[in-house]
PDB file of C-alpha atoms in Angstrom:
ATOM      1  CA  MET A   1       0.000   0.000   0.000  1.00  0.00           C
ATOM      2  CA  ASN A   2       1.304   3.402  -0.979  1.00  0.00           C
ATOM      3  CA  GLU A   3       1.376   6.123   1.696  1.00  0.00           C
ATOM      4  CA  TYR A   4      -0.863   8.242  -0.538  1.00  0.00           C
ATOM      5  CA  ASP A   5      -3.510   5.508  -0.447  1.00  0.00           C
ATOM      6  CA  ASN A   6      -3.814   5.957   3.316  1.00  0.00           C
ATOM      7  CA  PRO A   7      -5.098   9.444   4.224  1.00  0.00           C
ATOM      8  CA  LYS A   8      -4.355   8.933   7.929  1.00  0.00           C
ATOM      9  CA  GLN A   9      -0.680   8.120   7.350  1.00  0.00           C
ATOM     10  CA  THR A  10      -0.398  11.017   4.904  1.00  0.00           C
ATOM     11  CA  ALA A  11      -1.861  13.355   7.548  1.00  0.00           C
ATOM     12  CA  VAL A  12       0.503  12.024  10.237  1.00  0.00           C
ATOM     13  CA  ASN A  13       3.524  12.488   7.953  1.00  0.00           C
ATOM     14  CA  ALA A  14       2.398  16.012   7.043  1.00  0.00           C
ATOM     15  CA  LEU A  15       1.890  16.927  10.706  1.00  0.00           C
ATOM     16  CA  ILE A  16       5.304  15.591  11.688  1.00  0.00           C
ATOM     17  CA  SER A  17       6.963  17.461   8.835  1.00  0.00           C
ATOM     18  CA  TRP A  18       5.189  20.681   9.809  1.00  0.00           C
ATOM     19  CA  VAL A  19       6.152  20.277  13.485  1.00  0.00           C
ATOM     20  CA  LYS A  20       9.805  19.666  12.625  1.00  0.00           C
ATOM     21  CA  THR A  21      10.238  22.369   9.990  1.00  0.00           C
ATOM     22  CA  GLY A  22       7.427  24.886  10.392  1.00  0.00           C
ATOM     23  CA  TRP A  23       6.893  24.733   6.630  1.00  0.00           C
ATOM     24  CA  ASP A  24       3.995  23.530   4.465  1.00  0.00           C
ATOM     25  CA  TYR A  25       1.175  24.542   6.805  1.00  0.00           C
ATOM     26  CA  TYR A  26      -1.382  24.473   4.005  1.00  0.00           C
ATOM     27  CA  SER A  27      -0.280  21.034   2.802  1.00  0.00           C
ATOM     28  CA  MET A  28      -0.610  19.753   6.364  1.00  0.00           C
ATOM     29  CA  ARG A  29      -4.034  21.355   6.733  1.00  0.00           C
ATOM     30  CA  ASP A  30      -5.239  19.802   3.479  1.00  0.00           C
ATOM     31  CA  ALA A  31      -3.912  16.362   4.465  1.00  0.00           C
ATOM     32  CA  VAL A  32      -5.679  16.537   7.837  1.00  0.00           C
ATOM     33  CA  ASP A  33      -8.922  17.724   6.224  1.00  0.00           C
ATOM     34  CA  ASN A  34      -8.687  14.878   3.719  1.00  0.00           C
ATOM     35  CA  HIS A  35      -8.249  12.377   6.555  1.00  0.00           C
ATOM     36  CA  LEU A  36     -11.176  13.816   8.529  1.00  0.00           C
ATOM     37  CA  GLU A  37     -13.369  13.605   5.453  1.00  0.00           C
ATOM     38  CA  SER A  38     -12.266  10.074   4.560  1.00  0.00           C
ATOM     39  CA  CYS A  39     -12.824   8.664   8.064  1.00  0.00           C
ATOM     40  CA  GLY A  40     -16.352  10.091   8.254  1.00  0.00           C
ATOM     41  CA  ALA A  41     -15.707  12.679  10.939  1.00  0.00           C
ATOM     42  CA  ASP A  42     -17.685  15.260   8.942  1.00  0.00           C
ATOM     43  CA  CYS A  43     -20.797  13.107   8.505  1.00  0.00           C
ATOM     44  CA  PRO A  44     -23.853  14.630  10.175  1.00  0.00           C
ATOM     45  CA  SER A  45     -25.785  12.539  12.630  1.00  0.00           C
ATOM     46  CA  ILE A  46     -28.772  12.873  14.949  1.00  0.00           C
ATOM     47  CA  ASN A  47     -27.234  15.662  17.039  1.00  0.00           C
ATOM     48  CA  GLY A  48     -25.984  17.588  14.008  1.00  0.00           C
ATOM     49  CA  GLU A  49     -23.076  19.938  14.577  1.00  0.00           C
ATOM     50  CA  GLU A  50     -22.287  18.629  18.075  1.00  0.00           C
ATOM     51  CA  THR A  51     -21.720  15.135  16.706  1.00  0.00           C
ATOM     52  CA  ILE A  52     -19.523  16.433  13.891  1.00  0.00           C
ATOM     53  CA  LEU A  53     -17.377  18.342  16.402  1.00  0.00           C
ATOM     54  CA  ALA A  54     -17.108  15.282  18.658  1.00  0.00           C
ATOM     55  CA  HIS A  55     -16.083  13.040  15.747  1.00  0.00           C
ATOM     56  CA  ARG A  56     -13.517  15.600  14.568  1.00  0.00           C
ATOM     57  CA  LYS A  57     -12.030  15.800  18.083  1.00  0.00           C
ATOM     58  CA  ILE A  58     -11.741  12.011  18.282  1.00  0.00           C
ATOM     59  CA  ALA A  59     -10.056  11.821  14.866  1.00  0.00           C
ATOM     60  CA  ALA A  60      -7.722  14.719  15.737  1.00  0.00           C
ATOM     61  CA  ASN A  61      -6.760  13.031  19.005  1.00  0.00           C
ATOM     62  CA  GLN A  62      -5.965   9.829  17.122  1.00  0.00           C
ATOM     63  CA  LEU A  63      -3.699  11.806  14.782  1.00  0.00           C
ATOM     64  CA  ALA A  64      -1.982  13.442  17.766  1.00  0.00           C
ATOM     65  CA  ILE A  65      -1.373  10.051  19.398  1.00  0.00           C
ATOM     66  CA  ASP A  66       0.102   8.685  16.164  1.00  0.00           C
ATOM     67  CA  CYS A  67       2.366  11.736  15.795  1.00  0.00           C
ATOM     68  CA  ILE A  68       3.579  11.534  19.386  1.00  0.00           C
ATOM     69  CA  SER A  69       4.246   7.827  18.981  1.00  0.00           C
ATOM     70  CA  ALA A  70       6.249   8.384  15.790  1.00  0.00           C
ATOM     71  CA  LEU A  71       8.211  11.289  17.254  1.00  0.00           C
ATOM     72  CA  SER A  72       9.006   9.470  20.499  1.00  0.00           C
ATOM     73  CA  LYS A  73      10.621   6.608  18.532  1.00  0.00           C
ATOM     74  CA  GLU A  74      13.239   8.977  17.134  1.00  0.00           C
ATOM     75  CA  LYS A  75      16.505   9.359  18.961  1.00  0.00           C
ATOM     76  CA  PRO A  76      16.922  12.674  20.747  1.00  0.00           C
ATOM     77  CA  PRO A  77      19.655  14.874  19.293  1.00  0.00           C
ATOM     78  CA  LYS A  78      23.019  14.657  21.041  1.00  0.00           C
ATOM     79  CA  MET A  79      24.548  17.836  22.320  1.00  0.00           C
ATOM     80  CA  ASP A  80      28.261  18.487  21.964  1.00  0.00           C
ATOM     81  CA  ARG A  81      30.406  18.670  25.072  1.00  0.00           C
ATOM     82  CA  CYS A  82      30.434  22.432  25.061  1.00  0.00           C
ATOM     83  CA  GLY A  83      26.763  22.901  24.298  1.00  0.00           C
ATOM     84  CA  GLY A  84      25.005  21.009  27.014  1.00  0.00           C
ATOM     85  CA  TYR A  85      23.924  17.600  28.093  1.00  0.00           C
ATOM     86  CA  CYS A  86      24.827  14.321  26.412  1.00  0.00           C
ATOM     87  CA  TRP A  87      22.197  11.628  26.114  1.00  0.00           C
TER      88      TRP A  87
END
């Protein structure tokens, strides 16, 4: 499966890239919107707008958990002897 076939993984990658670099905000926003649309978070239900907001929060929290998990697997940067702490 290609990463572009999976909107969630594309959104996670875009979020991580944006967090690390500060660039491509609009690409990240579009990837997240695409994921929210594809997972059904924007589908109206009995309670209307409240349900949409709740579904969007759940999907956003899942993205945040995936991003934190991916970022925590990376090794922390080592500092040089003059610059601070060594890991």
